[in-house]
């Protein structure tokens, strides 16, 4: 119901009617409409975060973790546009401080910050990079991409969009890797398989490969 009508246009009376219960019964379980909406959001977001945290423990690379996080974010936005509209265009601006939604967003933020910190520790990002600034860049890019896809009905290749975003975030590190490989090739034969143009640009010869199913 909240997905269909939005937070502002939905009443507890309508929710009670659709659930075939009295409005008094609704108030027995929820303090008010905001309490109900927050619990709806928690029942949706918490399992997604649980699954993400569990799956990321099996991935060693910080870069790969960020790619998985971003792909899941956009796929979930595409699958549940109404809930994302509820979260990002309505509830986020209404009594957000100390709310359930803020707590869940902070948990999500910590997951991304952890992956970015791993990327820095693994040399995939500059050692002086600010994880919080990179977090803001990633979340901002995902939010705007999601708006185009879900609210403006623009078709999007999610995997490609995320690959381009992650390449932008990690591009500087890729340039440094390419330079080091070029230095190494002065005394050794180097064969490098990469999808990063920043790395490939340092090579003397290139072979392209694709996969078809």
PDB file of C-alpha atoms in Angstrom:
ATOM      1  CA  UNK A   1       0.000   0.000   0.000  1.00  0.00           C
ATOM      2  CA  UNK A   2       2.844   2.372   0.839  1.00  0.00           C
ATOM      3  CA  UNK A   3       4.515   1.492  -2.449  1.00  0.00           C
ATOM      4  CA  UNK A   4       1.354   2.194  -4.391  1.00  0.00           C
ATOM      5  CA  UNK A   5       0.238   5.439  -2.791  1.00  0.00           C
ATOM      6  CA  UNK A   6       3.355   6.784  -1.122  1.00  0.00           C
ATOM      7  CA  UNK A   7       3.746   7.734   2.512  1.00  0.00           C
ATOM      8  CA  UNK A   8       1.915  11.070   2.437  1.00  0.00           C
ATOM      9  CA  UNK A   9      -1.167   9.725   0.630  1.00  0.00           C
ATOM     10  CA  UNK A  10      -1.580   6.565   2.713  1.00  0.00           C
ATOM     11  CA  UNK A  11      -3.674   6.517   5.885  1.00  0.00           C
ATOM     12  CA  UNK A  12      -3.850   3.950   8.668  1.00  0.00           C
ATOM     13  CA  UNK A  13      -7.541   3.695   7.942  1.00  0.00           C
ATOM     14  CA  UNK A  14      -6.827   2.571   4.387  1.00  0.00           C
ATOM     15  CA  UNK A  15      -4.216   0.090   5.624  1.00  0.00           C
ATOM     16  CA  UNK A  16      -6.730  -1.326   8.113  1.00  0.00           C
ATOM     17  CA  UNK A  17      -9.393  -1.631   5.430  1.00  0.00           C
ATOM     18  CA  UNK A  18      -7.031  -3.411   3.015  1.00  0.00           C
ATOM     19  CA  UNK A  19      -5.934  -5.771   5.817  1.00  0.00           C
ATOM     20  CA  UNK A  20      -9.587  -6.423   6.768  1.00  0.00           C
ATOM     21  CA  UNK A  21      -9.053  -5.325  10.370  1.00  0.00           C
ATOM     22  CA  UNK A  22     -10.211  -2.369  12.419  1.00  0.00           C
ATOM     23  CA  UNK A  23      -8.110   0.771  12.676  1.00  0.00           C
ATOM     24  CA  UNK A  24      -7.909   0.122  16.427  1.00  0.00           C
ATOM     25  CA  UNK A  25      -6.198  -3.180  15.707  1.00  0.00           C
ATOM     26  CA  UNK A  26      -3.556  -1.393  13.642  1.00  0.00           C
ATOM     27  CA  UNK A  27      -2.879   0.981  16.536  1.00  0.00           C
ATOM     28  CA  UNK A  28      -2.469  -2.023  18.821  1.00  0.00           C
ATOM     29  CA  UNK A  29       0.706  -2.959  16.934  1.00  0.00           C
ATOM     30  CA  UNK A  30       1.931   0.397  15.628  1.00  0.00           C
ATOM     31  CA  UNK A  31       2.203   3.714  17.412  1.00  0.00           C
ATOM     32  CA  UNK A  32       1.412   5.714  14.294  1.00  0.00           C
ATOM     33  CA  UNK A  33       1.875   5.697  10.524  1.00  0.00           C
ATOM     34  CA  UNK A  34       5.552   6.568  10.770  1.00  0.00           C
ATOM     35  CA  UNK A  35       6.172   3.673  13.161  1.00  0.00           C
ATOM     36  CA  UNK A  36       4.468   1.317  10.713  1.00  0.00           C
ATOM     37  CA  UNK A  37       6.467   2.655   7.764  1.00  0.00           C
ATOM     38  CA  UNK A  38       9.752   2.328   9.656  1.00  0.00           C
ATOM     39  CA  UNK A  39       8.980  -1.296  10.492  1.00  0.00           C
ATOM     40  CA  UNK A  40       8.104  -1.992   6.868  1.00  0.00           C
ATOM     41  CA  UNK A  41      11.450  -0.547   5.805  1.00  0.00           C
ATOM     42  CA  UNK A  42      13.324  -2.575   8.428  1.00  0.00           C
ATOM     43  CA  UNK A  43      11.641  -5.828   7.370  1.00  0.00           C
ATOM     44  CA  UNK A  44      12.747  -5.088   3.811  1.00  0.00           C
ATOM     45  CA  UNK A  45      16.269  -3.678   4.336  1.00  0.00           C
ATOM     46  CA  UNK A  46      17.580  -5.769   7.240  1.00  0.00           C
ATOM     47  CA  UNK A  47      17.489  -9.147   5.396  1.00  0.00           C
ATOM     48  CA  UNK A  48      19.173  -7.547   2.368  1.00  0.00           C
ATOM     49  CA  UNK A  49      21.981  -6.227   4.569  1.00  0.00           C
ATOM     50  CA  UNK A  50      22.292  -9.585   6.329  1.00  0.00           C
ATOM     51  CA  UNK A  51      22.679 -11.333   2.969  1.00  0.00           C
ATOM     52  CA  UNK A  52      25.169  -8.752   1.690  1.00  0.00           C
ATOM     53  CA  UNK A  53      27.370  -8.956   4.791  1.00  0.00           C
ATOM     54  CA  UNK A  54      27.314 -12.754   4.701  1.00  0.00           C
ATOM     55  CA  UNK A  55      28.270 -12.943   1.014  1.00  0.00           C
ATOM     56  CA  UNK A  56      30.999 -10.308   1.213  1.00  0.00           C
ATOM     57  CA  UNK A  57      32.867 -12.365   3.835  1.00  0.00           C
ATOM     58  CA  UNK A  58      33.704 -14.830   1.034  1.00  0.00           C
ATOM     59  CA  UNK A  59      35.253 -12.121  -1.190  1.00  0.00           C
ATOM     60  CA  UNK A  60      38.854 -11.078  -0.574  1.00  0.00           C
ATOM     61  CA  UNK A  61      39.205  -8.070  -2.864  1.00  0.00           C
ATOM     62  CA  UNK A  62      37.923  -4.694  -1.682  1.00  0.00           C
ATOM     63  CA  UNK A  63      37.231  -3.713  -5.274  1.00  0.00           C
ATOM     64  CA  UNK A  64      35.178  -6.864  -5.895  1.00  0.00           C
ATOM     65  CA  UNK A  65      33.188  -6.273  -2.704  1.00  0.00           C
ATOM     66  CA  UNK A  66      32.272  -2.775  -3.844  1.00  0.00           C
ATOM     67  CA  UNK A  67      31.235  -4.086  -7.249  1.00  0.00           C
ATOM     68  CA  UNK A  68      28.929  -6.675  -5.658  1.00  0.00           C
ATOM     69  CA  UNK A  69      27.433  -4.065  -3.319  1.00  0.00           C
ATOM     70  CA  UNK A  70      26.735  -1.661  -6.188  1.00  0.00           C
ATOM     71  CA  UNK A  71      25.175  -4.291  -8.448  1.00  0.00           C
ATOM     72  CA  UNK A  72      22.851  -5.458  -5.676  1.00  0.00           C
ATOM     73  CA  UNK A  73      21.886  -1.877  -4.852  1.00  0.00           C
ATOM     74  CA  UNK A  74      20.754  -1.107  -8.396  1.00  0.00           C
ATOM     75  CA  UNK A  75      19.074  -4.471  -8.920  1.00  0.00           C
ATOM     76  CA  UNK A  76      17.063  -4.011  -5.745  1.00  0.00           C
ATOM     77  CA  UNK A  77      16.108  -0.487  -6.796  1.00  0.00           C
ATOM     78  CA  UNK A  78      14.890  -1.918 -10.097  1.00  0.00           C
ATOM     79  CA  UNK A  79      12.962  -4.711  -8.352  1.00  0.00           C
ATOM     80  CA  UNK A  80      11.340  -2.491  -5.668  1.00  0.00           C
ATOM     81  CA  UNK A  81      11.065   1.061  -7.021  1.00  0.00           C
ATOM     82  CA  UNK A  82       8.159   1.936  -4.745  1.00  0.00           C
ATOM     83  CA  UNK A  83      10.090   1.121  -1.590  1.00  0.00           C
ATOM     84  CA  UNK A  84      13.086   3.108  -2.781  1.00  0.00           C
ATOM     85  CA  UNK A  85      10.862   6.074  -3.531  1.00  0.00           C
ATOM     86  CA  UNK A  86       9.436   5.736  -0.032  1.00  0.00           C
ATOM     87  CA  UNK A  87      12.922   5.659   1.509  1.00  0.00           C
ATOM     88  CA  UNK A  88      14.795   8.230  -0.535  1.00  0.00           C
ATOM     89  CA  UNK A  89      12.091  10.749  -1.417  1.00  0.00           C
ATOM     90  CA  UNK A  90       9.816  10.663   1.617  1.00  0.00           C
ATOM     91  CA  UNK A  91      10.987   9.020   4.847  1.00  0.00           C
ATOM     92  CA  UNK A  92      14.569  10.253   4.600  1.00  0.00           C
ATOM     93  CA  UNK A  93      13.385  13.829   5.030  1.00  0.00           C
ATOM     94  CA  UNK A  94      10.855  13.187   7.815  1.00  0.00           C
ATOM     95  CA  UNK A  95      12.142  12.749  11.407  1.00  0.00           C
ATOM     96  CA  UNK A  96      15.187  10.942  10.060  1.00  0.00           C
ATOM     97  CA  UNK A  97      17.536  11.510  13.004  1.00  0.00           C
ATOM     98  CA  UNK A  98      17.675   8.515  15.374  1.00  0.00           C
ATOM     99  CA  UNK A  99      15.123   6.661  13.241  1.00  0.00           C
ATOM    100  CA  UNK A 100      15.208   3.004  12.196  1.00  0.00           C
ATOM    101  CA  UNK A 101      16.009   4.138   8.676  1.00  0.00           C
ATOM    102  CA  UNK A 102      19.032   6.112   9.864  1.00  0.00           C
ATOM    103  CA  UNK A 103      20.294   3.095  11.812  1.00  0.00           C
ATOM    104  CA  UNK A 104      19.962   0.864   8.744  1.00  0.00           C
ATOM    105  CA  UNK A 105      21.644   3.427   6.493  1.00  0.00           C
ATOM    106  CA  UNK A 106      24.534   3.687   8.930  1.00  0.00           C
ATOM    107  CA  UNK A 107      24.913  -0.078   8.858  1.00  0.00           C
ATOM    108  CA  UNK A 108      24.950  -0.008   5.048  1.00  0.00           C
ATOM    109  CA  UNK A 109      27.489   2.802   5.141  1.00  0.00           C
ATOM    110  CA  UNK A 110      29.771   0.791   7.423  1.00  0.00           C
ATOM    111  CA  UNK A 111      29.718  -2.111   4.969  1.00  0.00           C
ATOM    112  CA  UNK A 112      30.838   0.141   2.115  1.00  0.00           C
ATOM    113  CA  UNK A 113      33.428   1.922   4.271  1.00  0.00           C
ATOM    114  CA  UNK A 114      34.870  -1.452   5.233  1.00  0.00           C
ATOM    115  CA  UNK A 115      35.223  -2.503   1.600  1.00  0.00           C
ATOM    116  CA  UNK A 116      36.832   0.836   0.672  1.00  0.00           C
ATOM    117  CA  UNK A 117      39.274   0.539   3.569  1.00  0.00           C
ATOM    118  CA  UNK A 118      40.197  -2.945   2.371  1.00  0.00           C
ATOM    119  CA  UNK A 119      40.780  -1.539  -1.104  1.00  0.00           C
ATOM    120  CA  UNK A 120      43.147   1.040   0.370  1.00  0.00           C
ATOM    121  CA  UNK A 121      44.939  -1.587   2.455  1.00  0.00           C
ATOM    122  CA  UNK A 122      45.336  -3.848  -0.584  1.00  0.00           C
ATOM    123  CA  UNK A 123      46.880  -1.045  -2.653  1.00  0.00           C
ATOM    124  CA  UNK A 124      43.882  -0.842  -4.983  1.00  0.00           C
ATOM    125  CA  UNK A 125      43.292   2.771  -3.933  1.00  0.00           C
ATOM    126  CA  UNK A 126      45.653   5.546  -2.872  1.00  0.00           C
ATOM    127  CA  UNK A 127      46.902   5.120   0.670  1.00  0.00           C
ATOM    128  CA  UNK A 128      45.880   8.746   1.316  1.00  0.00           C
ATOM    129  CA  UNK A 129      42.348   8.332  -0.078  1.00  0.00           C
ATOM    130  CA  UNK A 130      39.509   9.385   2.237  1.00  0.00           C
ATOM    131  CA  UNK A 131      37.084   6.423   2.579  1.00  0.00           C
ATOM    132  CA  UNK A 132      34.223   8.695   3.654  1.00  0.00           C
ATOM    133  CA  UNK A 133      34.577  10.885   0.586  1.00  0.00           C
ATOM    134  CA  UNK A 134      34.698   7.821  -1.657  1.00  0.00           C
ATOM    135  CA  UNK A 135      31.629   6.450   0.141  1.00  0.00           C
ATOM    136  CA  UNK A 136      29.731   9.648  -0.643  1.00  0.00           C
ATOM    137  CA  UNK A 137      30.762   9.435  -4.292  1.00  0.00           C
ATOM    138  CA  UNK A 138      29.604   5.812  -4.580  1.00  0.00           C
ATOM    139  CA  UNK A 139      26.262   6.332  -2.834  1.00  0.00           C
ATOM    140  CA  UNK A 140      25.604   9.546  -4.766  1.00  0.00           C
ATOM    141  CA  UNK A 141      26.292   7.847  -8.089  1.00  0.00           C
ATOM    142  CA  UNK A 142      24.068   4.879  -7.193  1.00  0.00           C
ATOM    143  CA  UNK A 143      21.208   7.102  -6.090  1.00  0.00           C
ATOM    144  CA  UNK A 144      21.236   9.170  -9.280  1.00  0.00           C
ATOM    145  CA  UNK A 145      21.591   6.086 -11.480  1.00  0.00           C
ATOM    146  CA  UNK A 146      18.700   4.491  -9.618  1.00  0.00           C
ATOM    147  CA  UNK A 147      16.498   7.538 -10.121  1.00  0.00           C
ATOM    148  CA  UNK A 148      17.079   7.426 -13.867  1.00  0.00           C
ATOM    149  CA  UNK A 149      16.252   3.729 -13.953  1.00  0.00           C
ATOM    150  CA  UNK A 150      13.253   3.551 -11.613  1.00  0.00           C
ATOM    151  CA  UNK A 151      11.674   7.011 -11.665  1.00  0.00           C
ATOM    152  CA  UNK A 152      12.451   8.109 -15.240  1.00  0.00           C
ATOM    153  CA  UNK A 153      12.004   4.579 -16.654  1.00  0.00           C
ATOM    154  CA  UNK A 154      15.367   4.631 -18.437  1.00  0.00           C
ATOM    155  CA  UNK A 155      16.729   1.241 -19.434  1.00  0.00           C
ATOM    156  CA  UNK A 156      20.086   0.460 -17.850  1.00  0.00           C
ATOM    157  CA  UNK A 157      22.696  -2.242 -18.187  1.00  0.00           C
ATOM    158  CA  UNK A 158      23.343  -2.554 -14.444  1.00  0.00           C
ATOM    159  CA  UNK A 159      26.508  -4.648 -14.697  1.00  0.00           C
ATOM    160  CA  UNK A 160      28.059  -2.267 -17.214  1.00  0.00           C
ATOM    161  CA  UNK A 161      27.041   0.833 -15.262  1.00  0.00           C
ATOM    162  CA  UNK A 162      28.586  -0.549 -12.082  1.00  0.00           C
ATOM    163  CA  UNK A 163      31.755  -1.634 -13.895  1.00  0.00           C
ATOM    164  CA  UNK A 164      32.188   1.914 -15.212  1.00  0.00           C
ATOM    165  CA  UNK A 165      31.553   3.412 -11.772  1.00  0.00           C
ATOM    166  CA  UNK A 166      34.057   1.110 -10.080  1.00  0.00           C
ATOM    167  CA  UNK A 167      36.594   1.786 -12.837  1.00  0.00           C
ATOM    168  CA  UNK A 168      36.245   5.508 -12.142  1.00  0.00           C
ATOM    169  CA  UNK A 169      36.761   5.009  -8.403  1.00  0.00           C
ATOM    170  CA  UNK A 170      39.764   2.729  -8.858  1.00  0.00           C
ATOM    171  CA  UNK A 171      41.118   4.357 -12.032  1.00  0.00           C
ATOM    172  CA  UNK A 172      44.074   6.125 -10.440  1.00  0.00           C
ATOM    173  CA  UNK A 173      45.297   2.913  -8.851  1.00  0.00           C
ATOM    174  CA  UNK A 174      44.973   1.169 -12.226  1.00  0.00           C
ATOM    175  CA  UNK A 175      47.219   3.789 -13.815  1.00  0.00           C
ATOM    176  CA  UNK A 176      49.885   3.101 -11.194  1.00  0.00           C
ATOM    177  CA  UNK A 177      49.596  -0.663 -11.813  1.00  0.00           C
ATOM    178  CA  UNK A 178      50.058  -0.070 -15.545  1.00  0.00           C
ATOM    179  CA  UNK A 179      53.149   2.044 -14.917  1.00  0.00           C
ATOM    180  CA  UNK A 180      54.694  -0.625 -12.676  1.00  0.00           C
ATOM    181  CA  UNK A 181      54.002  -3.337 -15.266  1.00  0.00           C
ATOM    182  CA  UNK A 182      55.595  -1.152 -17.930  1.00  0.00           C
ATOM    183  CA  UNK A 183      58.697  -0.752 -15.752  1.00  0.00           C
ATOM    184  CA  UNK A 184      58.818  -4.501 -15.167  1.00  0.00           C
ATOM    185  CA  UNK A 185      58.562  -5.201 -18.893  1.00  0.00           C
ATOM    186  CA  UNK A 186      61.889  -3.459 -19.449  1.00  0.00           C
ATOM    187  CA  UNK A 187      63.667  -6.528 -18.087  1.00  0.00           C
ATOM    188  CA  UNK A 188      60.975  -9.251 -18.186  1.00  0.00           C
ATOM    189  CA  UNK A 189      58.327 -10.505 -20.551  1.00  0.00           C
ATOM    190  CA  UNK A 190      54.919  -9.509 -19.121  1.00  0.00           C
ATOM    191  CA  UNK A 191      51.585 -10.979 -20.152  1.00  0.00           C
ATOM    192  CA  UNK A 192      48.678  -9.231 -18.456  1.00  0.00           C
ATOM    193  CA  UNK A 193      44.972 -10.059 -18.714  1.00  0.00           C
ATOM    194  CA  UNK A 194      42.841  -7.056 -17.714  1.00  0.00           C
ATOM    195  CA  UNK A 195      39.573  -5.293 -18.443  1.00  0.00           C
ATOM    196  CA  UNK A 196      40.957  -1.949 -17.242  1.00  0.00           C
ATOM    197  CA  UNK A 197      41.904   0.459 -20.048  1.00  0.00           C
ATOM    198  CA  UNK A 198      44.254   2.285 -17.657  1.00  0.00           C
ATOM    199  CA  UNK A 199      46.335  -0.900 -17.361  1.00  0.00           C
ATOM    200  CA  UNK A 200      46.060  -1.934 -21.012  1.00  0.00           C
ATOM    201  CA  UNK A 201      47.236   1.497 -22.173  1.00  0.00           C
ATOM    202  CA  UNK A 202      50.723   0.751 -20.812  1.00  0.00           C
ATOM    203  CA  UNK A 203      51.123  -2.341 -22.998  1.00  0.00           C
ATOM    204  CA  UNK A 204      53.078  -2.485 -26.266  1.00  0.00           C
ATOM    205  CA  UNK A 205      50.765  -5.039 -27.901  1.00  0.00           C
ATOM    206  CA  UNK A 206      47.090  -5.804 -27.325  1.00  0.00           C
ATOM    207  CA  UNK A 207      44.816  -8.777 -27.979  1.00  0.00           C
ATOM    208  CA  UNK A 208      41.063  -8.472 -27.485  1.00  0.00           C
ATOM    209  CA  UNK A 209      38.948 -11.374 -26.223  1.00  0.00           C
ATOM    210  CA  UNK A 210      35.212 -11.667 -25.726  1.00  0.00           C
ATOM    211  CA  UNK A 211      32.832 -14.303 -24.417  1.00  0.00           C
ATOM    212  CA  UNK A 212      29.710 -15.388 -26.229  1.00  0.00           C
ATOM    213  CA  UNK A 213      27.020 -17.706 -24.966  1.00  0.00           C
TER     214      UNK A 213
END
